[in-house]
Amino acid sequence: MVTKINKWIKWIFIDNYMWYTALDALVLLITGKSFIGYILTPFFIYYLVFTSHRRGKSTLIAWAMIAFLLSMVISWLINYYAHWGILVLRCISGQISIMMCYFIGQSLSTEEYDNIFRKSLLPAAILSIIGLYLYFFPTGWYLAQTADVNEYGILEATRMRSIFLSPYTLSYMSAILLTYIFFRIFQYKESVKKYVAYIVIFVLALLFCMQRAPMGGAVIGIAGAMSYGGIYKHRIGTILKVSLSFIIAGVLIMFVLSKMKSDQYEYLMYKLESITENREDFINDRYNISYMDVKESWLGDGAGRHNPWASKYDSTNMADGQYKKVQQEQGDIGLALFYLFLGLVVLKCVFNFKYLSFDLCIMIFLLVSMIGANPLTNIGTHGPIFFLIMGHISSFKAVRVKKLKFKKNETELPENAVIR
């Protein structure tokens, strides 16, 4: 019975992650409450954590993760503040439940891991098309929702967000899926034609969501995939064709956008220029936001105390920097453990680059995005996906890959079988 429920929940939450995310957004849109995100999702995650068989659970990465979790508990024990109990409970059901996806990631088979991305392609594309339509032909409810959910309504109106409350959901997923697509092309020799429509849709989604970190993440992923193709597969011809196609498409897109002569175009140009021409200024601006100033301490002022709902409980929402948020809530010790955990994950990818190059590109994107956003705290920025990836990296063993390759030769598995 437990096994059947486990498989059923994995099918809903992992195999059909983007459909599940869309359902959550629709419920929130209709009711104004995130019943799925804040009630059903934590239940699914904790159930999978306690019923899934984890591999590699004694790795150094896993111990670093556990130490980081303990620093959160300690921050609760040494601090007391208004609404302490509610904020702790909401942290357990929100931020920590997202972190628990790390342990689920350790249990995923190769097929289950691949399904996260492969089965997200179609729903993400459909949601992006809906988003593009609403962006150029906004309905009354779409415009009203922008003004209601964000005090910077004019700024948000320039960004595409589809049925979601913010552009983060589509922009972050578009960057991840573009990275996945190009690794399928260059690592597994799949046809470019198979993915042309998806590439066009996700590139447009990134452009009109107008968020710099996902744009940069997509560039990192595509460059990483091409590098892999050149180093290990010697696919120089494909690299040249794809590069030329991107140059031509980029020129055409910029020409069309320049004819719009609108606030949206000006804002998009500002976003692109801030990355390509003023990278240091961009990082400084994002990392030195006044309300994100950290009061330094050894153990912080309480994990989860500055989450998105903090303003409802007489606290401050630190919404624009994961590193600073960790330092504020868990102190210098918590931040050091956070760096240790992330560093070990990245090092494992580097030492196993041939097999974990896709994962490494996603991790680099994550490290950059945390300068100006909190992708590991929120469901909307796909925190569960990032922790699933880190858990999968933690459980990776090169010996297991060699056995799978031997099995492939013996059983004649398809050429594009995913082997990590």
Short mmCIF file of C-alpha atoms in Angstrom, two decimals:
data_model
loop_
_atom_site.label_atom_id
_atom_site.label_comp_id
_atom_site.label_asym_id
_atom_site.label_seq_id
_atom_site.Cartn_x
_atom_site.Cartn_y
_atom_site.Cartn_z
CA MET A 1 0.00 0.00 0.00
CA VAL A 2 2.79 2.44 0.96
CA THR A 3 4.67 1.63 -2.26
CA LYS A 4 1.60 2.32 -4.39
CA ILE A 5 0.96 5.68 -2.70
CA ASN A 6 4.64 6.54 -3.10
CA LYS A 7 4.51 5.84 -6.85
CA TRP A 8 1.24 7.74 -7.20
CA ILE A 9 2.64 10.83 -5.47
CA LYS A 10 5.84 10.67 -7.52
CA TRP A 11 3.74 10.52 -10.70
CA ILE A 12 1.82 13.63 -9.65
CA PHE A 13 4.58 15.72 -8.11
CA ILE A 14 7.68 14.64 -10.07
CA ASP A 15 6.62 13.10 -13.38
CA ASN A 16 4.06 15.86 -13.92
CA TYR A 17 5.75 18.65 -12.00
CA MET A 18 4.80 21.50 -14.36
CA TRP A 19 1.16 20.38 -14.68
CA TYR A 20 1.06 20.25 -10.89
CA THR A 21 2.56 23.75 -10.68
CA ALA A 22 -0.02 25.02 -13.18
CA LEU A 23 -2.86 23.52 -11.13
CA ASP A 24 -1.52 25.26 -8.03
CA ALA A 25 -1.46 28.57 -9.93
CA LEU A 26 -5.04 28.11 -11.17
CA VAL A 27 -6.34 27.36 -7.68
CA LEU A 28 -4.52 30.43 -6.36
CA LEU A 29 -5.91 32.51 -9.22
CA ILE A 30 -9.51 31.43 -8.57
CA THR A 31 -9.56 31.27 -4.76
CA GLY A 32 -6.79 33.69 -3.78
CA LYS A 33 -5.32 30.92 -1.58
CA SER A 34 -2.46 28.54 -2.33
CA PHE A 35 -4.13 25.41 -0.92
CA ILE A 36 -1.96 23.14 -3.08
CA GLY A 37 1.35 24.94 -2.56
CA TYR A 38 1.11 25.37 1.22
CA ILE A 39 -0.93 22.29 2.24
CA LEU A 40 -0.78 19.49 -0.33
CA THR A 41 2.81 19.99 -1.50
CA PRO A 42 4.40 19.72 1.99
CA PHE A 43 2.36 16.55 2.63
CA PHE A 44 3.56 15.01 -0.65
CA ILE A 45 7.18 15.92 0.03
CA TYR A 46 7.35 14.64 3.61
CA TYR A 47 5.56 11.44 2.62
CA LEU A 48 8.09 10.78 -0.15
CA VAL A 49 11.00 11.56 2.19
CA PHE A 50 9.87 8.95 4.72
CA THR A 51 8.86 6.27 2.20
CA SER A 52 11.59 6.49 -0.43
CA HIS A 53 14.77 4.43 -0.40
CA ARG A 54 17.72 6.82 -0.59
CA ARG A 55 21.07 6.08 -2.20
CA GLY A 56 24.32 7.69 -1.13
CA LYS A 57 22.77 8.96 2.11
CA SER A 58 26.10 8.77 3.98
CA THR A 59 27.99 11.05 1.60
CA LEU A 60 29.83 14.14 2.82
CA ILE A 61 27.30 16.27 0.92
CA ALA A 62 24.44 14.70 2.87
CA TRP A 63 26.16 15.36 6.19
CA ALA A 64 26.71 18.99 5.18
CA MET A 65 23.02 19.22 4.37
CA ILE A 66 22.08 17.78 7.77
CA ALA A 67 24.45 20.21 9.51
CA PHE A 68 22.82 23.10 7.68
CA LEU A 69 19.38 21.90 8.79
CA LEU A 70 20.62 21.68 12.39
CA SER A 71 21.77 25.28 12.21
CA MET A 72 18.17 26.21 11.40
CA VAL A 73 16.90 24.35 14.47
CA ILE A 74 19.52 26.02 16.68
CA SER A 75 18.49 29.44 15.37
CA TRP A 76 14.96 28.71 16.62
CA LEU A 77 16.12 27.56 20.05
CA ILE A 78 18.23 30.63 20.83
CA ASN A 79 15.76 33.24 19.55
CA TYR A 80 12.27 34.23 20.59
CA TYR A 81 10.20 36.86 18.81
CA ALA A 82 6.60 37.80 18.05
CA HIS A 83 4.65 34.98 16.32
CA TRP A 84 7.62 32.62 16.87
CA GLY A 85 5.50 29.46 16.76
CA ILE A 86 3.62 30.39 13.58
CA LEU A 87 6.79 31.42 11.75
CA VAL A 88 8.56 28.19 12.75
CA LEU A 89 5.62 26.06 11.63
CA ARG A 90 5.38 27.92 8.33
CA CYS A 91 9.11 27.44 7.83
CA ILE A 92 8.75 23.69 8.42
CA SER A 93 5.83 23.42 6.00
CA GLY A 94 7.38 25.80 3.46
CA GLN A 95 11.12 26.37 3.28
CA ILE A 96 12.21 23.15 5.00
CA SER A 97 9.75 20.99 3.07
CA ILE A 98 11.35 22.35 -0.12
CA MET A 99 14.79 21.45 1.25
CA MET A 100 13.57 17.92 1.95
CA CYS A 101 13.41 17.42 -1.81
CA TYR A 102 17.17 16.90 -1.55
CA PHE A 103 16.52 13.53 0.12
CA ILE A 104 13.88 12.65 -2.48
CA GLY A 105 16.44 13.44 -5.19
CA GLN A 106 18.75 10.82 -3.66
CA SER A 107 16.11 8.17 -4.27
CA LEU A 108 15.30 8.96 -7.90
CA SER A 109 16.15 6.46 -10.61
CA THR A 110 17.69 7.68 -13.88
CA GLU A 111 14.30 7.53 -15.59
CA GLU A 112 12.51 9.41 -12.81
CA TYR A 113 15.18 12.11 -12.83
CA ASP A 114 14.91 12.54 -16.58
CA ASN A 115 11.10 12.68 -16.37
CA ILE A 116 11.30 15.87 -14.27
CA PHE A 117 12.58 17.73 -17.32
CA ARG A 118 11.28 15.74 -20.28
CA LYS A 119 7.67 15.80 -19.10
CA SER A 120 7.91 19.50 -18.22
CA LEU A 121 8.58 20.51 -21.83
CA LEU A 122 4.98 20.44 -23.11
CA PRO A 123 3.22 22.08 -20.13
CA ALA A 124 5.93 24.74 -19.87
CA ALA A 125 5.55 25.49 -23.58
CA ILE A 126 1.74 25.71 -23.32
CA LEU A 127 1.97 28.01 -20.30
CA SER A 128 4.52 30.17 -22.14
CA ILE A 129 2.22 30.50 -25.15
CA ILE A 130 -0.62 31.52 -22.85
CA GLY A 131 1.74 33.99 -21.24
CA LEU A 132 2.76 35.51 -24.58
CA TYR A 133 -0.89 35.92 -25.58
CA LEU A 134 -1.80 37.61 -22.28
CA TYR A 135 1.29 39.79 -22.53
CA PHE A 136 0.31 41.26 -25.90
CA PHE A 137 -3.46 41.02 -25.44
CA PRO A 138 -3.98 41.45 -21.68
CA THR A 139 -7.41 40.81 -20.22
CA GLY A 140 -9.01 42.84 -17.45
CA TRP A 141 -8.33 40.26 -14.75
CA TYR A 142 -4.71 39.94 -15.88
CA LEU A 143 -4.05 43.66 -15.52
CA ALA A 144 -5.99 43.87 -12.27
CA GLN A 145 -4.01 41.01 -10.80
CA THR A 146 -0.74 42.78 -11.58
CA ALA A 147 -1.81 45.86 -9.65
CA ASP A 148 -3.20 43.82 -6.73
CA VAL A 149 -0.25 41.51 -6.09
CA ASN A 150 2.64 43.92 -6.49
CA GLU A 151 3.17 47.43 -5.27
CA TYR A 152 5.40 47.97 -8.28
CA GLY A 153 2.54 47.27 -10.67
CA ILE A 154 3.90 49.35 -13.55
CA LEU A 155 7.23 47.50 -13.41
CA GLU A 156 5.57 44.07 -13.24
CA ALA A 157 3.26 44.93 -16.15
CA THR A 158 6.32 44.99 -18.42
CA ARG A 159 7.08 41.34 -17.61
CA MET A 160 5.35 38.23 -18.89
CA ARG A 161 4.03 35.90 -16.21
CA SER A 162 1.20 33.83 -17.79
CA ILE A 163 -1.19 32.48 -15.13
CA PHE A 164 1.37 32.89 -12.35
CA LEU A 165 1.70 35.74 -9.87
CA SER A 166 5.23 36.55 -11.00
CA PRO A 167 7.51 35.93 -14.01
CA TYR A 168 9.87 33.77 -11.92
CA THR A 169 8.01 30.52 -12.53
CA LEU A 170 8.32 30.55 -16.31
CA SER A 171 11.68 32.31 -16.57
CA TYR A 172 13.51 29.92 -14.23
CA MET A 173 11.92 26.85 -15.80
CA SER A 174 12.67 28.12 -19.33
CA ALA A 175 16.36 28.45 -18.42
CA ILE A 176 16.44 24.94 -16.95
CA LEU A 177 14.61 23.37 -19.89
CA LEU A 178 16.75 25.12 -22.51
CA THR A 179 19.80 23.69 -20.75
CA TYR A 180 18.15 20.24 -20.76
CA ILE A 181 17.25 20.48 -24.46
CA PHE A 182 20.75 21.42 -25.56
CA PHE A 183 22.30 18.62 -23.52
CA ARG A 184 19.89 16.21 -25.20
CA ILE A 185 21.14 17.51 -28.55
CA PHE A 186 24.87 17.61 -27.84
CA GLN A 187 25.29 14.86 -25.23
CA TYR A 188 22.78 12.32 -26.55
CA LYS A 189 22.79 13.25 -30.26
CA GLU A 190 19.07 13.89 -30.49
CA SER A 191 17.78 15.79 -33.51
CA VAL A 192 17.68 19.60 -33.33
CA LYS A 193 14.42 19.53 -35.35
CA LYS A 194 12.73 17.66 -32.50
CA TYR A 195 13.21 20.65 -30.22
CA VAL A 196 13.03 23.70 -32.53
CA ALA A 197 9.53 24.75 -31.41
CA TYR A 198 10.44 24.39 -27.73
CA ILE A 199 13.64 26.42 -28.20
CA VAL A 200 11.77 29.29 -29.88
CA ILE A 201 9.03 29.34 -27.24
CA PHE A 202 11.40 29.23 -24.24
CA VAL A 203 13.73 31.89 -25.70
CA LEU A 204 10.72 34.19 -26.19
CA ALA A 205 9.53 33.41 -22.68
CA LEU A 206 12.94 34.39 -21.28
CA LEU A 207 12.99 37.61 -23.25
CA PHE A 208 9.53 38.76 -22.19
CA CYS A 209 9.85 37.61 -18.58
CA MET A 210 12.79 40.06 -18.57
CA GLN A 211 14.77 38.53 -15.73
CA ARG A 212 18.52 38.67 -15.94
CA ALA A 213 19.55 35.63 -13.91
CA PRO A 214 17.47 33.15 -15.99
CA MET A 215 18.75 34.74 -19.21
CA GLY A 216 22.28 34.27 -17.95
CA GLY A 217 21.42 30.75 -16.78
CA ALA A 218 20.23 29.81 -20.27
CA VAL A 219 23.46 31.15 -21.79
CA ILE A 220 25.48 29.13 -19.26
CA GLY A 221 23.49 25.98 -20.04
CA ILE A 222 23.67 26.33 -23.82
CA ALA A 223 27.39 27.15 -23.73
CA GLY A 224 27.98 24.19 -21.40
CA ALA A 225 26.12 21.81 -23.70
CA MET A 226 28.04 23.03 -26.75
CA SER A 227 31.32 22.68 -24.88
CA TYR A 228 30.40 19.13 -23.93
CA GLY A 229 29.52 18.37 -27.55
CA GLY A 230 32.84 19.73 -28.74
CA ILE A 231 34.99 18.02 -26.09
CA TYR A 232 33.38 14.58 -25.89
CA LYS A 233 31.28 14.17 -29.04
CA HIS A 234 33.29 16.26 -31.54
CA ARG A 235 30.08 17.78 -32.93
CA ILE A 236 31.72 20.88 -34.38
CA GLY A 237 29.32 21.04 -37.34
CA THR A 238 26.25 21.06 -35.11
CA ILE A 239 27.82 23.70 -32.86
CA LEU A 240 28.43 25.98 -35.85
CA LYS A 241 24.90 25.49 -37.20
CA VAL A 242 23.27 26.17 -33.83
CA SER A 243 25.47 29.21 -33.23
CA LEU A 244 24.62 30.66 -36.64
CA SER A 245 20.92 30.01 -36.07
CA PHE A 246 21.05 31.87 -32.74
CA ILE A 247 22.84 34.83 -34.29
CA ILE A 248 20.29 35.12 -37.10
CA ALA A 249 17.35 34.65 -34.72
CA GLY A 250 18.80 37.20 -32.29
CA VAL A 251 19.18 39.83 -35.01
CA LEU A 252 15.61 39.25 -36.22
CA ILE A 253 14.16 39.38 -32.71
CA MET A 254 16.00 42.61 -31.85
CA PHE A 255 14.89 44.17 -35.17
CA VAL A 256 11.23 43.33 -34.52
CA LEU A 257 11.39 44.51 -30.91
CA SER A 258 13.05 47.78 -31.90
CA LYS A 259 10.03 48.59 -34.05
CA MET A 260 7.76 48.33 -31.01
CA LYS A 261 9.15 51.57 -29.53
CA SER A 262 7.44 50.84 -26.23
CA ASP A 263 8.20 50.92 -22.52
CA GLN A 264 8.52 47.13 -22.66
CA TYR A 265 11.25 47.36 -25.28
CA GLU A 266 13.16 50.01 -23.33
CA TYR A 267 12.97 47.94 -20.16
CA LEU A 268 14.14 44.81 -21.98
CA MET A 269 17.11 46.68 -23.44
CA TYR A 270 17.99 47.93 -19.96
CA LYS A 271 17.93 44.37 -18.62
CA LEU A 272 20.15 43.05 -21.42
CA GLU A 273 22.61 45.93 -21.21
CA SER A 274 22.91 45.59 -17.43
CA ILE A 275 24.18 42.04 -17.95
CA THR A 276 26.36 42.49 -21.02
CA GLU A 277 27.85 45.92 -20.34
CA ASN A 278 27.67 46.57 -16.58
CA ARG A 279 28.08 43.19 -14.92
CA GLU A 280 29.86 44.55 -11.83
CA ASP A 281 27.28 47.29 -11.34
CA PHE A 282 24.50 44.73 -11.76
CA ILE A 283 25.94 42.49 -9.03
CA ASN A 284 26.57 45.42 -6.70
CA ASP A 285 23.05 46.78 -7.21
CA ARG A 286 21.46 43.42 -6.50
CA TYR A 287 23.66 42.60 -3.51
CA ASN A 288 23.46 45.98 -1.81
CA ILE A 289 19.72 46.59 -1.49
CA SER A 290 19.10 48.71 1.62
CA TYR A 291 16.38 46.55 3.19
CA MET A 292 18.63 43.49 2.75
CA ASP A 293 21.31 44.80 5.12
CA VAL A 294 22.37 42.00 7.44
CA LYS A 295 22.81 42.33 11.20
CA GLU A 296 25.80 40.05 11.68
CA SER A 297 25.78 37.35 14.36
CA TRP A 298 27.08 33.83 14.86
CA LEU A 299 23.73 32.01 14.80
CA GLY A 300 21.25 34.46 13.25
CA ASP A 301 17.84 35.67 14.36
CA GLY A 302 15.71 32.67 13.36
CA ALA A 303 15.31 30.50 10.25
CA GLY A 304 12.21 31.37 8.26
CA ARG A 305 11.77 34.68 10.03
CA HIS A 306 12.23 36.62 6.78
CA ASN A 307 10.25 34.46 4.36
CA PRO A 308 7.68 35.93 1.90
CA TRP A 309 4.85 35.86 4.46
CA ALA A 310 6.96 37.54 7.18
CA SER A 311 5.27 40.93 6.78
CA LYS A 312 2.03 39.40 8.07
CA TYR A 313 3.77 38.59 11.35
CA ASP A 314 5.59 41.82 12.22
CA SER A 315 8.82 40.82 10.48
CA THR A 316 10.67 41.75 7.27
CA ASN A 317 10.54 39.86 4.00
CA MET A 318 14.09 39.51 2.66
CA ALA A 319 13.10 38.76 -0.91
CA ASP A 320 16.14 39.58 -2.98
CA GLY A 321 19.20 37.59 -1.95
CA GLN A 322 19.50 33.98 -0.75
CA TYR A 323 23.00 34.40 0.68
CA LYS A 324 22.08 37.45 2.75
CA LYS A 325 18.84 35.84 3.90
CA VAL A 326 20.72 32.78 5.16
CA GLN A 327 23.28 34.96 6.94
CA GLN A 328 20.54 37.04 8.61
CA GLU A 329 18.50 34.03 9.75
CA GLN A 330 21.26 31.51 10.57
CA GLY A 331 24.24 33.75 11.17
CA ASP A 332 27.82 33.39 10.00
CA ILE A 333 27.92 29.71 11.01
CA GLY A 334 24.79 28.91 9.01
CA LEU A 335 26.15 30.78 5.99
CA ALA A 336 29.45 28.88 6.24
CA LEU A 337 27.56 25.56 6.31
CA PHE A 338 25.48 26.73 3.33
CA TYR A 339 28.66 27.51 1.39
CA LEU A 340 30.12 24.14 2.40
CA PHE A 341 27.04 22.28 1.17
CA LEU A 342 26.91 24.12 -2.16
CA GLY A 343 30.68 23.87 -2.61
CA LEU A 344 30.67 20.09 -2.15
CA VAL A 345 27.82 19.72 -4.65
CA VAL A 346 29.67 21.79 -7.25
CA LEU A 347 32.96 19.98 -6.63
CA LYS A 348 31.31 16.63 -7.21
CA CYS A 349 29.97 17.89 -10.53
CA VAL A 350 33.43 19.19 -11.50
CA PHE A 351 35.18 15.92 -10.61
CA ASN A 352 32.54 13.99 -12.58
CA PHE A 353 32.13 16.54 -15.37
CA LYS A 354 31.66 13.95 -18.10
CA TYR A 355 28.54 12.62 -16.38
CA LEU A 356 27.30 15.62 -14.40
CA SER A 357 27.91 18.47 -16.83
CA PHE A 358 24.19 19.23 -17.17
CA ASP A 359 23.86 19.33 -13.39
CA LEU A 360 26.92 21.56 -13.10
CA CYS A 361 25.41 24.12 -15.48
CA ILE A 362 22.23 24.22 -13.40
CA MET A 363 24.27 24.64 -10.23
CA ILE A 364 26.24 27.56 -11.70
CA PHE A 365 22.94 29.17 -12.70
CA LEU A 366 21.67 28.65 -9.16
CA LEU A 367 24.77 30.16 -7.55
CA VAL A 368 24.48 33.27 -9.71
CA SER A 369 20.72 33.66 -9.26
CA MET A 370 21.05 33.59 -5.45
CA ILE A 371 22.84 36.94 -5.55
CA GLY A 372 19.56 38.66 -6.32
CA ALA A 373 16.79 36.14 -5.62
CA ASN A 374 15.69 33.39 -3.21
CA PRO A 375 15.23 30.40 -5.54
CA LEU A 376 15.75 27.84 -2.76
CA THR A 377 13.10 29.35 -0.48
CA ASN A 378 10.16 29.51 -2.87
CA ILE A 379 8.13 27.01 -4.85
CA GLY A 380 7.57 29.68 -7.52
CA THR A 381 11.30 29.76 -8.32
CA HIS A 382 11.39 25.95 -8.43
CA GLY A 383 13.17 25.39 -5.15
CA PRO A 384 12.01 21.73 -5.18
CA ILE A 385 13.66 21.17 -8.57
CA PHE A 386 16.99 22.60 -7.45
CA PHE A 387 17.04 20.40 -4.34
CA LEU A 388 16.00 17.33 -6.35
CA ILE A 389 18.99 18.00 -8.63
CA MET A 390 21.36 18.40 -5.67
CA GLY A 391 20.09 15.18 -4.14
CA HIS A 392 20.62 13.36 -7.42
CA ILE A 393 24.17 14.73 -7.63
CA SER A 394 24.82 13.57 -4.06
CA SER A 395 23.77 9.99 -4.87
CA PHE A 396 25.74 9.78 -8.11
CA LYS A 397 28.44 7.13 -8.33
CA ALA A 398 30.73 6.68 -11.34
CA VAL A 399 30.87 2.93 -10.63
CA ARG A 400 27.11 2.70 -11.15
CA VAL A 401 27.45 4.50 -14.49
CA LYS A 402 30.03 1.98 -15.67
CA LYS A 403 27.69 -0.87 -14.75
CA LEU A 404 24.86 0.81 -16.65
CA LYS A 405 27.09 1.21 -19.69
CA PHE A 406 27.96 -2.49 -19.53
CA LYS A 407 24.24 -3.29 -19.25
CA LYS A 408 23.57 -1.06 -22.26
CA ASN A 409 26.05 -3.05 -24.36
CA GLU A 410 24.56 -6.34 -23.22
CA THR A 411 20.89 -5.46 -23.71
CA GLU A 412 21.28 -3.00 -26.63
CA LEU A 413 19.49 -0.11 -24.99
CA PRO A 414 18.61 2.82 -27.28
CA GLU A 415 21.43 5.20 -28.21
CA ASN A 416 19.71 8.09 -26.43
CA ALA A 417 19.20 6.24 -23.15
CA VAL A 418 19.95 8.56 -20.25
CA ILE A 419 23.00 7.39 -18.32
CA ARG A 420 24.25 9.48 -15.42
#
